[in-house]
Amino acid sequence: MKKLMLGNEAVARGAYEAGVSVVSSYPGTPSTEITENIVKYEDIYVEWAPNEKVAAEVAVGASIAGARSMSCMKHVGLNVMADPVFTASYTGVNGGMVLCVADDQGMHSSQNEQDSRHYAKAAKIMMLEPCDSAECKDFTKRAFELSEKYDTPVFLRLSTRVSHSQSLVEEEPKEDIPLKEFDDNPAKYVMMPGNAIKRHVVVEERMKALSEFAEESDLNAVEDNGAKIGVIAGGIAYIYAKEALGDKVNYLKIGITYPLPEKKIKDFAAGLDKVFVIEELDPIIEEHCKAIGVDVVGKEVFSLLGEYTPSMIKKAVTGEEPAEFNEVLEEIPVRPPVMCAGCPHRGVFYVLKKLNLYVSGDIGCYTLGATPPLRAMNTTICMGASISAAHGMAKARGAEFNKKLVSVIGDSTFMHSGITGLVDVVYNKGTGTVIILDNSITGMTGHQDNPTTGYTIRGEETAQVNLITLCKSIGIENVVVADPFDVKNFEKVVREEINRNAPSVIIAQRPCALLKRVKYSGSCKITDKCRKCQMCMKLGCPAISVHDGYLEIDPAQCNGCGLCVNVCPFGAIEKED
């Protein structure tokens, strides 16, 4: 039976059909839905791990124990996962192990635009790259087979458009894959230097075998249309090229991103007048072609930045200008990203802005605290860096600067990689203030549970990490829980904590407004007491606006959270139930 599926859903289906037993991931757009879709297959063990490194280690352990395993992450999550992954290249596998990494060309939800293909080459791990949902399923199954055949982890590389586009997928029965015998082999799995140096030899021999496979495999497919122009492309770039150029060119579709074939590329290019390499982000295929003596046209006509489009490809290859779109005559209002109405983080950033503090920020929906009118975040580097970076700033600039500095980090991000930064502050006699934004969920990636929520990925009750106890256990004596909507008290708490000559933690505790169990009532209304001071506009709430000099609250957008009521100095905003 054929079914319309997202690419991510198709990967989940492929893992199920391939007989995967253990899946451990950390949510990250655009990869999140892979793991969320695997949950519907009840005979698979699935979990959200605290971070990607832990997720990879769980997958490695399951593989050594004889099960087929998988871990899924976005491209920056692969940075976190890199340590165990590079070593797993040396150990190899027992049960097949697939690592699904989704790149985010265009940075729709990411802090950078890195190209994960570099990891395949650096770690010497085979990488497959599907171009649509059907291939997502099929390539996932092939990845498990190749993992076991060649004793290697296998990367499956997706992109935002492949992950989140839909196409038809043929559903097939699940394979009956028995648990392999536990591989008790210290020489293979204990990576101390004496063993690792021998395993490196195995890795290099494996790469020779994989290179031979890449030459013959149907995953790298030639489409001969009798043309004199050739295109080498893979993944979503291949789909765009086909849409733009049709059968006017010959194609070498790259399904094995690493290792790339040599002879197949040379044979494809022979007799062609010109060969284009079409690949988003870095010139991985292009540089390989030039290194083996094949003259290709690549980044001199294609951008290193962002996503491609069929129109862009058509113009670069044929010189034809894309068809003009109808001109939009109406002025369309801009809609910048903004925290939701009722977002608990808004009260935090309102206070931090009012106190003119320097804010070391982190990765989450609260990163929007950096945008006007709140403009209350000064740095965002990577998951967990808010605490560590602030510690470095304080050590560089001294105690007085530290009284003007706070770190802001979400509850899920704190569990991911913020704990070690806080340990560093305590251990090295720091005096910074950390604000943990506890909104009772992992908000940015779509409401996934985490160790602080008390529920597993399947919604089962489990042990709930107590943030107060955790912080005190690592040496933080001053831990305060405060409601960010009680802005007067929250301001008082922040003032007290930044002036302590000791490290402190403020837990800003209020659940995400979009959680099903959060039910605000009614809406807020501006009365005739309003003096047009526009203090409420400083909140950046999308429900509040100014029309002809008068302030208004849109009842269709207001959820009645009441933060504006607490902020108005003249009592001009009232709650209507």
Coordinates of C-alpha atoms in Angstrom, one line a residue:
M1 CA 0.0 0.0 0.0
K2 CA 1.3 3.5 -0.9
K3 CA 0.9 6.3 1.5
L4 CA 1.8 10.0 1.4
M5 CA 4.6 10.6 4.0
L6 CA 6.9 13.3 5.2
G7 CA 10.6 12.4 4.6
N8 CA 11.0 12.1 8.4
E9 CA 8.0 9.8 8.7
A10 CA 9.4 7.7 5.9
V11 CA 12.7 7.3 7.7
A12 CA 10.8 6.1 10.7
R13 CA 8.9 3.6 8.6
G14 CA 12.1 2.4 7.1
A15 CA 13.6 1.9 10.5
Y16 CA 10.5 -0.1 11.5
E17 CA 10.6 -2.3 8.4
A18 CA 14.4 -2.8 8.9
G19 CA 13.7 -4.3 12.4
V20 CA 15.2 -1.5 14.5
S21 CA 15.0 -2.3 18.2
V22 CA 16.4 0.8 20.0
V23 CA 16.2 4.5 19.1
S24 CA 17.6 7.2 21.2
S25 CA 17.6 10.9 20.0
Y26 CA 17.5 14.5 21.1
P27 CA 14.9 16.7 19.4
G28 CA 16.2 19.2 16.8
T29 CA 14.4 20.7 13.8
P30 CA 14.4 19.4 11.1
S31 CA 15.0 15.9 12.4
T32 CA 12.5 15.8 15.3
E33 CA 9.6 14.0 13.5
I34 CA 11.7 10.9 12.8
T35 CA 11.8 9.9 16.4
E36 CA 8.2 11.2 17.1
N37 CA 6.9 8.9 14.3
I38 CA 8.9 5.9 15.5
V39 CA 6.9 6.1 18.8
K40 CA 3.8 4.8 17.0
Y41 CA 5.6 1.4 16.5
E42 CA 5.0 0.0 20.0
D43 CA 7.5 -2.9 19.7
I44 CA 10.5 -0.5 19.3
Y45 CA 12.2 1.0 22.4
V46 CA 12.3 4.8 21.9
E47 CA 13.6 7.6 24.1
W48 CA 14.5 11.2 24.3
A49 CA 18.0 11.4 25.7
P50 CA 19.3 14.5 27.6
N51 CA 21.6 15.3 24.7
E52 CA 22.9 13.9 21.4
K53 CA 26.1 12.5 22.9
V54 CA 24.1 10.4 25.3
A55 CA 21.8 9.4 22.5
A56 CA 24.7 8.2 20.3
E57 CA 26.2 6.2 23.2
V58 CA 22.8 4.5 23.9
A59 CA 22.7 3.5 20.2
V60 CA 26.3 2.3 20.2
G61 CA 25.6 0.2 23.3
A62 CA 22.4 -1.3 21.8
S63 CA 24.4 -2.2 18.7
I64 CA 27.2 -3.9 20.6
A65 CA 24.5 -5.9 22.5
G66 CA 23.2 -7.2 19.1
A67 CA 20.3 -4.9 18.3
R68 CA 19.7 -2.7 15.3
S69 CA 19.8 0.8 16.7
M70 CA 19.4 4.4 15.5
S71 CA 19.9 7.9 16.7
C72 CA 18.5 11.1 15.1
M73 CA 19.7 14.7 15.3
K74 CA 20.0 18.0 13.5
H75 CA 23.3 19.1 12.1
V76 CA 24.5 21.0 15.1
G77 CA 23.5 18.0 17.2
L78 CA 26.1 16.0 15.3
N79 CA 28.7 18.3 16.8
V80 CA 27.6 17.2 20.3
M81 CA 27.5 13.6 19.2
A82 CA 30.9 13.6 17.5
D83 CA 33.0 12.2 20.3
P84 CA 31.3 8.7 20.5
V85 CA 30.6 8.7 16.7
F86 CA 34.3 9.0 15.7
T87 CA 35.2 6.2 18.1
A88 CA 32.3 4.1 16.9
S89 CA 33.9 4.3 13.4
Y90 CA 36.8 2.4 14.9
T91 CA 34.8 -0.2 16.9
G92 CA 32.3 -0.9 14.2
V93 CA 29.0 -2.5 15.0
N94 CA 27.4 -5.7 15.9
G95 CA 23.7 -5.0 15.2
G96 CA 23.4 -2.4 12.4
M97 CA 23.5 1.3 13.6
V98 CA 22.2 4.2 11.6
L99 CA 22.8 7.9 12.5
C100 CA 20.2 10.2 10.9
V101 CA 21.4 13.8 10.6
A102 CA 19.2 16.6 9.1
D103 CA 21.0 19.7 7.8
D104 CA 19.2 23.0 7.8
Q105 CA 20.1 24.8 4.5
G106 CA 18.7 28.3 4.9
M107 CA 18.9 28.3 8.7
H108 CA 15.2 28.1 9.2
S109 CA 15.7 27.1 12.8
S110 CA 19.4 27.0 13.4
Q111 CA 22.4 29.1 14.5
N112 CA 24.6 28.0 11.5
E113 CA 24.4 26.3 8.2
Q114 CA 27.1 23.7 8.5
D115 CA 27.5 20.8 6.0
S116 CA 27.4 17.4 7.7
R117 CA 29.0 15.7 4.8
H118 CA 32.4 16.8 6.3
Y119 CA 31.7 14.5 9.3
A120 CA 31.4 11.5 7.1
K121 CA 34.8 12.1 5.6
A122 CA 36.4 13.1 8.9
A123 CA 35.0 10.1 10.8
K124 CA 35.4 7.7 7.8
I125 CA 31.8 6.6 8.0
M126 CA 29.6 5.9 4.9
M127 CA 26.9 8.4 4.3
L128 CA 23.7 7.9 2.2
E129 CA 21.6 10.8 1.0
P130 CA 18.0 10.3 -0.1
C131 CA 16.1 12.8 -2.3
D132 CA 12.5 12.1 -1.5
S133 CA 10.3 10.2 0.9
A134 CA 10.4 6.9 -1.0
E135 CA 14.1 7.0 -0.9
C136 CA 14.1 8.0 2.8
K137 CA 12.4 4.7 3.6
D138 CA 14.4 2.6 1.2
F139 CA 17.8 4.2 2.0
T140 CA 17.2 3.7 5.7
K141 CA 16.7 0.0 5.2
R142 CA 19.7 -0.2 2.9
A143 CA 21.7 1.7 5.6
F144 CA 21.1 -1.0 8.2
E145 CA 22.1 -3.7 5.7
L146 CA 25.3 -1.9 4.8
S147 CA 26.1 -1.2 8.4
E148 CA 26.1 -4.9 9.2
K149 CA 27.7 -6.0 6.0
Y150 CA 30.7 -3.6 6.3
D151 CA 30.8 -3.5 10.1
T152 CA 30.3 0.3 10.3
P153 CA 27.9 2.9 11.5
V154 CA 26.1 4.6 8.6
F155 CA 25.0 8.2 8.3
L156 CA 21.7 9.0 6.6
R157 CA 21.8 12.7 5.6
L158 CA 18.6 14.6 5.2
S159 CA 17.8 18.3 4.6
T160 CA 15.0 20.5 5.7
R161 CA 13.2 20.1 2.4
V162 CA 13.6 16.3 2.2
S163 CA 12.6 16.0 5.9
H164 CA 9.5 18.1 5.6
S165 CA 8.3 17.4 2.1
Q166 CA 5.7 14.7 1.3
S167 CA 5.8 12.0 -1.4
L168 CA 4.4 8.5 -1.9
V169 CA 5.9 5.7 0.0
E170 CA 5.3 2.0 -0.4
E171 CA 4.7 0.3 3.0
E172 CA 6.1 -3.1 3.3
P173 CA 6.1 -5.7 6.2
K174 CA 8.6 -5.5 9.0
E175 CA 11.7 -7.7 8.6
D176 CA 12.2 -10.3 11.4
I177 CA 15.6 -9.4 12.5
P178 CA 16.7 -11.6 15.5
L179 CA 18.9 -10.1 18.2
K180 CA 22.5 -11.0 17.4
E181 CA 24.7 -12.8 19.9
F182 CA 26.3 -10.4 22.4
D183 CA 29.8 -9.5 20.9
D184 CA 32.1 -9.9 23.9
N185 CA 35.2 -8.7 22.1
P186 CA 37.5 -6.3 24.1
A187 CA 40.0 -6.0 21.2
K188 CA 37.2 -4.6 19.1
Y189 CA 35.3 -2.5 21.6
V190 CA 37.8 -1.3 24.2
M191 CA 39.4 1.6 22.5
M192 CA 42.6 2.1 24.5
P193 CA 45.6 3.0 22.3
G194 CA 46.9 -0.6 21.9
N195 CA 43.6 -1.7 20.5
A196 CA 42.6 1.5 18.6
I197 CA 45.8 1.5 16.6
K198 CA 44.9 -2.0 15.2
R199 CA 41.3 -0.9 14.6
H200 CA 42.5 2.0 12.5
V201 CA 43.9 -0.5 10.1
V202 CA 40.5 -2.1 9.9
V203 CA 38.9 1.3 9.2
E204 CA 41.2 1.9 6.2
E205 CA 40.6 -1.5 4.8
R206 CA 36.8 -0.9 5.2
M207 CA 37.1 2.3 3.3
K208 CA 38.7 0.5 0.4
A209 CA 35.8 -1.9 0.3
L210 CA 33.2 0.9 0.6
S211 CA 34.9 2.8 -2.2
E212 CA 34.6 -0.3 -4.4
F213 CA 30.9 -0.6 -3.4
A214 CA 30.3 3.1 -4.3
E215 CA 31.5 2.4 -7.9
E216 CA 29.1 -0.5 -8.5
S217 CA 26.1 0.4 -6.4
D218 CA 22.8 1.4 -7.9
L219 CA 22.6 4.1 -5.2
N220 CA 24.8 6.1 -7.5
A221 CA 22.7 6.1 -10.7
V222 CA 23.4 7.4 -14.2
E223 CA 20.5 8.7 -16.3
D224 CA 21.6 9.0 -20.0
N225 CA 19.3 11.3 -22.0
G226 CA 21.7 11.6 -24.9
A227 CA 22.7 15.1 -24.0
K228 CA 26.1 16.8 -24.1
I229 CA 25.6 18.5 -20.7
G230 CA 25.9 16.6 -17.5
V231 CA 24.7 17.2 -14.0
I232 CA 26.1 15.6 -10.8
A233 CA 23.8 16.0 -7.8
G234 CA 22.2 14.3 -4.9
G235 CA 19.5 14.8 -2.3
I236 CA 17.2 17.7 -2.8
A237 CA 19.5 19.4 -5.3
Y238 CA 18.9 16.4 -7.7
I239 CA 15.1 16.9 -7.4
Y240 CA 15.5 20.7 -8.1
A241 CA 17.8 20.0 -11.1
K242 CA 15.3 17.5 -12.5
E243 CA 12.5 20.0 -12.2
A244 CA 14.6 22.8 -13.8
L245 CA 16.3 20.9 -16.6
G246 CA 14.2 17.8 -17.3
D247 CA 15.7 15.5 -19.8
K248 CA 17.8 18.2 -21.5
V249 CA 20.9 17.0 -19.6
N250 CA 22.4 13.7 -18.4
Y251 CA 22.4 13.0 -14.6
L252 CA 24.7 11.2 -12.2
K253 CA 22.5 11.0 -9.1
I254 CA 24.7 10.6 -6.0
G255 CA 23.0 8.5 -3.4
I256 CA 26.3 7.7 -1.5
T257 CA 27.6 11.0 -0.4
Y258 CA 30.7 9.3 1.1
P259 CA 32.8 7.7 -0.1
L260 CA 32.3 9.2 -3.6
P261 CA 33.0 7.1 -6.6
E262 CA 35.9 7.9 -8.9
K263 CA 35.6 5.7 -12.0
K264 CA 31.8 6.2 -12.2
I265 CA 32.3 10.0 -12.2
K266 CA 35.1 9.8 -14.8
D267 CA 33.0 7.5 -17.1
F268 CA 30.0 9.8 -16.7
A269 CA 31.9 12.9 -17.7
A270 CA 33.7 11.3 -20.6
G271 CA 32.3 12.7 -23.9
L272 CA 30.3 15.5 -22.3
D273 CA 30.9 19.1 -23.3
K274 CA 30.3 20.4 -19.8
V275 CA 29.5 18.9 -16.4
F276 CA 27.8 20.9 -13.6
V277 CA 28.0 19.9 -9.9
I278 CA 24.9 21.1 -8.1
E279 CA 25.1 20.8 -4.3
E280 CA 23.8 23.1 -1.6
L281 CA 26.4 24.5 0.9
D282 CA 30.0 23.3 0.6
P283 CA 31.7 22.0 -2.6
I284 CA 32.2 18.5 -1.4
I285 CA 31.4 16.7 -4.7
E286 CA 33.0 19.5 -6.7
E287 CA 36.3 19.3 -4.9
H288 CA 36.3 15.5 -5.2
C289 CA 35.7 15.7 -9.0
K290 CA 38.5 18.2 -9.5
A291 CA 40.9 16.1 -7.3
I292 CA 40.4 13.1 -9.6
G293 CA 40.9 15.2 -12.7
V294 CA 37.3 15.8 -13.8
D295 CA 36.7 19.4 -15.0
V296 CA 33.3 20.5 -13.5
V297 CA 31.4 23.8 -13.1
G298 CA 30.3 24.3 -9.5
K299 CA 30.5 27.1 -7.0
E300 CA 31.6 29.6 -9.6
V301 CA 28.0 29.7 -10.7
F302 CA 26.2 28.4 -7.6
S303 CA 26.1 29.9 -4.2
L304 CA 27.8 28.6 -1.0
L305 CA 24.8 30.1 0.9
G306 CA 21.4 28.9 1.7
E307 CA 18.9 26.8 -0.4
Y308 CA 18.7 26.5 -4.1
T309 CA 15.6 26.7 -6.3
P310 CA 14.8 25.3 -9.7
S311 CA 14.8 28.8 -11.2
M312 CA 18.3 29.4 -9.8
I313 CA 19.6 26.2 -11.2
K314 CA 18.0 26.7 -14.6
K315 CA 19.5 30.2 -14.9
A316 CA 23.0 28.9 -13.9
V317 CA 23.0 26.0 -16.3
T318 CA 21.1 27.3 -19.3
G319 CA 21.4 31.1 -18.9
E320 CA 17.7 31.4 -19.2
E321 CA 16.0 34.0 -16.9
P322 CA 13.3 32.5 -14.7
A323 CA 9.7 33.4 -15.5
E324 CA 8.6 36.5 -13.8
F325 CA 6.1 36.1 -11.0
N326 CA 3.0 38.3 -10.8
E327 CA 3.8 41.5 -9.0
V328 CA 2.1 41.9 -5.6
L329 CA 0.7 45.4 -5.6
E330 CA -0.6 45.3 -2.0
E331 CA 1.8 46.2 0.8
I332 CA 2.2 43.1 2.9
P333 CA 2.9 43.7 6.6
V334 CA 6.0 42.1 7.9
R335 CA 5.6 39.4 10.6
P336 CA 8.8 39.0 12.4
P337 CA 9.3 36.0 14.7
V338 CA 8.0 36.7 18.2
M339 CA 7.3 34.9 21.4
C340 CA 3.7 33.7 21.7
A341 CA 1.0 35.6 23.5
G342 CA 1.2 34.3 27.1
C343 CA 4.8 33.2 26.8
P344 CA 6.3 32.9 30.3
H345 CA 9.7 34.1 29.0
R346 CA 8.3 37.6 28.2
G347 CA 8.2 38.6 31.8
V348 CA 11.8 37.5 32.3
F349 CA 13.2 39.6 29.5
Y350 CA 11.0 42.6 30.4
V351 CA 12.7 42.7 33.8
L352 CA 16.2 42.1 32.4
K353 CA 15.7 44.9 29.8
K354 CA 14.4 47.2 32.6
L355 CA 17.5 46.5 34.7
N356 CA 19.8 47.0 31.7
L357 CA 21.6 43.7 32.3
Y358 CA 24.0 42.0 29.9
V359 CA 22.4 38.7 29.1
S360 CA 24.4 35.6 28.1
G361 CA 21.7 33.6 26.2
D362 CA 21.2 30.1 24.9
I363 CA 19.4 28.0 22.3
G364 CA 15.6 27.8 22.6
C365 CA 12.4 29.8 21.7
Y366 CA 13.6 32.2 24.4
T367 CA 16.4 33.3 22.0
L368 CA 13.7 35.6 20.7
G369 CA 14.4 37.7 23.7
A370 CA 17.1 39.2 21.6
T371 CA 14.6 40.8 19.2
P372 CA 13.0 44.3 19.6
P373 CA 11.3 45.6 21.6
L374 CA 12.7 43.4 24.4
R375 CA 16.2 43.4 23.0
A376 CA 17.4 41.6 26.2
M377 CA 19.9 39.1 25.0
N378 CA 23.5 39.8 24.0
T379 CA 25.0 36.5 23.1
T380 CA 23.8 33.1 21.8
I381 CA 26.5 30.6 20.9
C382 CA 25.4 27.0 21.3
M383 CA 23.4 24.7 23.6
G384 CA 24.6 25.2 27.2
A385 CA 27.0 28.0 26.4
S386 CA 25.1 30.7 28.3
I387 CA 26.5 29.7 31.7
S388 CA 30.0 28.9 30.5
A389 CA 30.4 32.0 28.4
A390 CA 29.1 34.3 31.2
H391 CA 31.6 32.7 33.6
G392 CA 34.4 33.6 31.1
M393 CA 33.1 37.1 30.7
A394 CA 33.1 37.6 34.5
K395 CA 36.6 36.2 34.8
A396 CA 37.7 38.5 32.0
R397 CA 36.1 41.7 33.3
G398 CA 35.9 41.3 37.1
A399 CA 33.4 41.3 39.9
E400 CA 31.7 44.6 39.1
F401 CA 30.8 43.5 35.6
N402 CA 29.4 40.3 37.0
K403 CA 26.8 42.3 38.9
K404 CA 25.5 43.5 35.5
L405 CA 25.5 40.0 34.0
V406 CA 23.1 37.0 34.0
S407 CA 22.9 33.8 32.1
V408 CA 19.5 32.6 30.7
I409 CA 18.9 29.0 29.8
G410 CA 15.9 26.8 29.3
D411 CA 15.1 23.8 31.4
S412 CA 15.7 21.3 28.6
T413 CA 18.8 23.0 27.5
F414 CA 20.1 23.1 31.1
M415 CA 19.7 19.3 31.2
H416 CA 21.3 19.0 27.7
S417 CA 24.6 20.8 28.5
G418 CA 24.1 23.5 31.0
I419 CA 24.8 21.5 34.1
T420 CA 28.5 21.2 33.4
G421 CA 28.8 25.0 33.0
L422 CA 27.2 25.5 36.3
V423 CA 29.6 23.0 37.9
D424 CA 32.4 25.0 36.4
V425 CA 31.1 28.2 38.0
V426 CA 31.0 26.6 41.4
Y427 CA 34.3 24.8 41.1
N428 CA 36.2 27.8 39.9
K429 CA 34.7 30.2 42.4
G430 CA 32.4 32.1 40.1
T431 CA 29.7 34.4 41.3
G432 CA 27.3 34.6 38.4
T433 CA 23.5 34.4 38.4
V434 CA 21.9 31.8 36.2
I435 CA 18.2 32.1 35.3
I436 CA 16.7 28.7 34.3
L437 CA 13.6 29.2 32.3
D438 CA 11.4 26.4 33.5
N439 CA 8.4 26.2 31.1
S440 CA 7.7 22.5 31.8
I441 CA 8.5 21.3 28.3
T442 CA 11.0 21.5 25.4
G443 CA 9.3 24.3 23.6
M444 CA 11.3 25.2 20.5
T445 CA 11.1 21.9 18.8
G446 CA 7.5 21.2 19.4
H447 CA 6.7 20.2 23.0
Q448 CA 8.9 17.1 23.6
D449 CA 9.3 15.9 27.2
N450 CA 12.6 16.0 28.9
P451 CA 14.1 14.8 32.2
T452 CA 12.5 17.8 34.1
T453 CA 8.9 17.1 33.0
G454 CA 8.4 13.7 34.6
Y455 CA 7.2 11.9 31.4
T456 CA 8.9 9.8 28.8
I457 CA 8.5 10.2 25.0
R458 CA 5.5 7.8 25.2
G459 CA 3.8 9.9 27.9
E460 CA 4.6 7.4 30.7
E461 CA 5.2 8.8 34.1
T462 CA 8.9 8.6 35.2
A463 CA 11.3 10.2 37.7
Q464 CA 11.3 13.9 37.4
V465 CA 14.6 15.8 37.9
N466 CA 14.2 18.4 40.7
L467 CA 16.1 21.5 39.5
I468 CA 16.3 22.9 43.0
T469 CA 17.8 19.7 44.4
L470 CA 20.1 19.3 41.4
C471 CA 21.5 22.9 41.7
K472 CA 22.0 22.6 45.4
S473 CA 23.8 19.2 45.0
I474 CA 26.5 20.8 42.9
G475 CA 27.2 23.6 45.4
I476 CA 24.7 26.3 44.6
E477 CA 23.4 27.5 48.0
N478 CA 21.2 30.3 46.7
V479 CA 18.4 28.9 44.6
V480 CA 15.2 30.9 44.3
V481 CA 11.9 29.9 42.4
A482 CA 10.0 32.9 41.1
D483 CA 7.0 33.5 38.8
P484 CA 8.2 35.7 35.9
F485 CA 4.6 37.1 35.5
D486 CA 4.9 38.6 39.0
V487 CA 7.2 41.2 37.6
K488 CA 7.6 43.2 40.8
N489 CA 8.8 40.3 42.8
F490 CA 10.8 38.9 39.9
E491 CA 12.7 42.2 39.6
K492 CA 13.3 42.2 43.3
V493 CA 14.7 38.6 43.1
V494 CA 17.0 39.5 40.2
R495 CA 18.3 42.5 42.0
E496 CA 19.1 40.5 45.1
E497 CA 20.8 37.6 43.3
I498 CA 23.1 39.6 41.0
N499 CA 24.4 41.4 44.0
R500 CA 25.4 38.3 45.9
N501 CA 29.1 37.5 46.2
A502 CA 28.3 33.9 45.4
P503 CA 26.9 31.9 42.5
S504 CA 23.1 31.8 42.4
V505 CA 20.2 30.3 40.4
I506 CA 16.8 31.7 39.8
I507 CA 14.3 29.2 38.4
A508 CA 11.7 31.2 36.5
Q509 CA 8.8 28.8 36.7
R510 CA 5.7 29.1 34.6
P511 CA 4.5 26.6 32.0
C512 CA 4.5 27.3 28.2
A513 CA 1.2 28.9 27.2
L514 CA 0.7 26.4 24.4
L515 CA 0.6 23.4 26.6
K516 CA -2.8 21.7 26.6
R517 CA -3.1 21.8 30.3
V518 CA -2.5 25.6 30.5
K519 CA -5.8 27.3 30.4
Y520 CA -5.9 31.0 30.7
S521 CA -9.4 32.5 30.6
G522 CA -10.9 35.4 28.9
S523 CA -8.8 38.3 27.5
C524 CA -7.4 41.7 28.5
K525 CA -8.8 45.1 27.6
I526 CA -7.4 48.6 27.7
T527 CA -9.7 51.0 29.5
D528 CA -10.1 54.8 29.4
K529 CA -7.6 55.1 32.2
C530 CA -4.9 54.6 29.5
R531 CA -2.4 57.5 29.4
K532 CA -0.7 56.2 26.2
C533 CA 2.6 55.7 28.0
Q534 CA 3.1 52.6 25.9
M535 CA 4.7 50.7 28.7
C536 CA 2.7 47.6 27.6
M537 CA 4.2 47.9 24.2
K538 CA 7.6 47.1 25.7
L539 CA 6.5 43.6 26.3
G540 CA 6.5 42.8 22.6
C541 CA 3.2 40.9 23.0
P542 CA 1.7 40.2 19.5
A543 CA -1.8 41.0 20.9
I544 CA -1.0 44.6 21.8
S545 CA -0.7 47.3 19.1
V546 CA -1.1 51.0 18.4
H547 CA -3.7 52.4 16.0
D548 CA -4.1 56.1 15.4
G549 CA -2.2 56.8 18.7
Y550 CA -4.5 54.5 20.7
L551 CA -3.4 51.3 22.3
E552 CA -5.5 48.2 21.6
I553 CA -5.5 44.5 22.6
D554 CA -6.7 42.1 19.9
P555 CA -9.0 39.6 21.7
A556 CA -8.4 37.1 18.9
Q557 CA -4.7 36.9 19.9
C558 CA -4.9 37.6 23.6
N559 CA -5.1 34.5 25.7
G560 CA -5.7 36.3 29.0
C561 CA -2.4 35.6 30.6
G562 CA -2.5 38.9 32.4
L563 CA 1.1 40.0 32.2
C564 CA 0.2 43.3 30.7
V565 CA -2.1 43.9 33.7
N566 CA 0.9 43.5 36.0
V567 CA 3.0 45.9 33.9
C568 CA 0.6 48.8 33.4
P569 CA 1.6 51.5 35.9
F570 CA -1.9 53.2 35.8
G571 CA -4.2 50.1 36.2
A572 CA -5.5 50.8 32.7
I573 CA -5.6 47.2 31.6
E574 CA -8.3 44.9 33.0
K575 CA -8.9 41.2 32.7
E576 CA -12.2 40.2 31.2
D577 CA -13.4 36.7 31.9

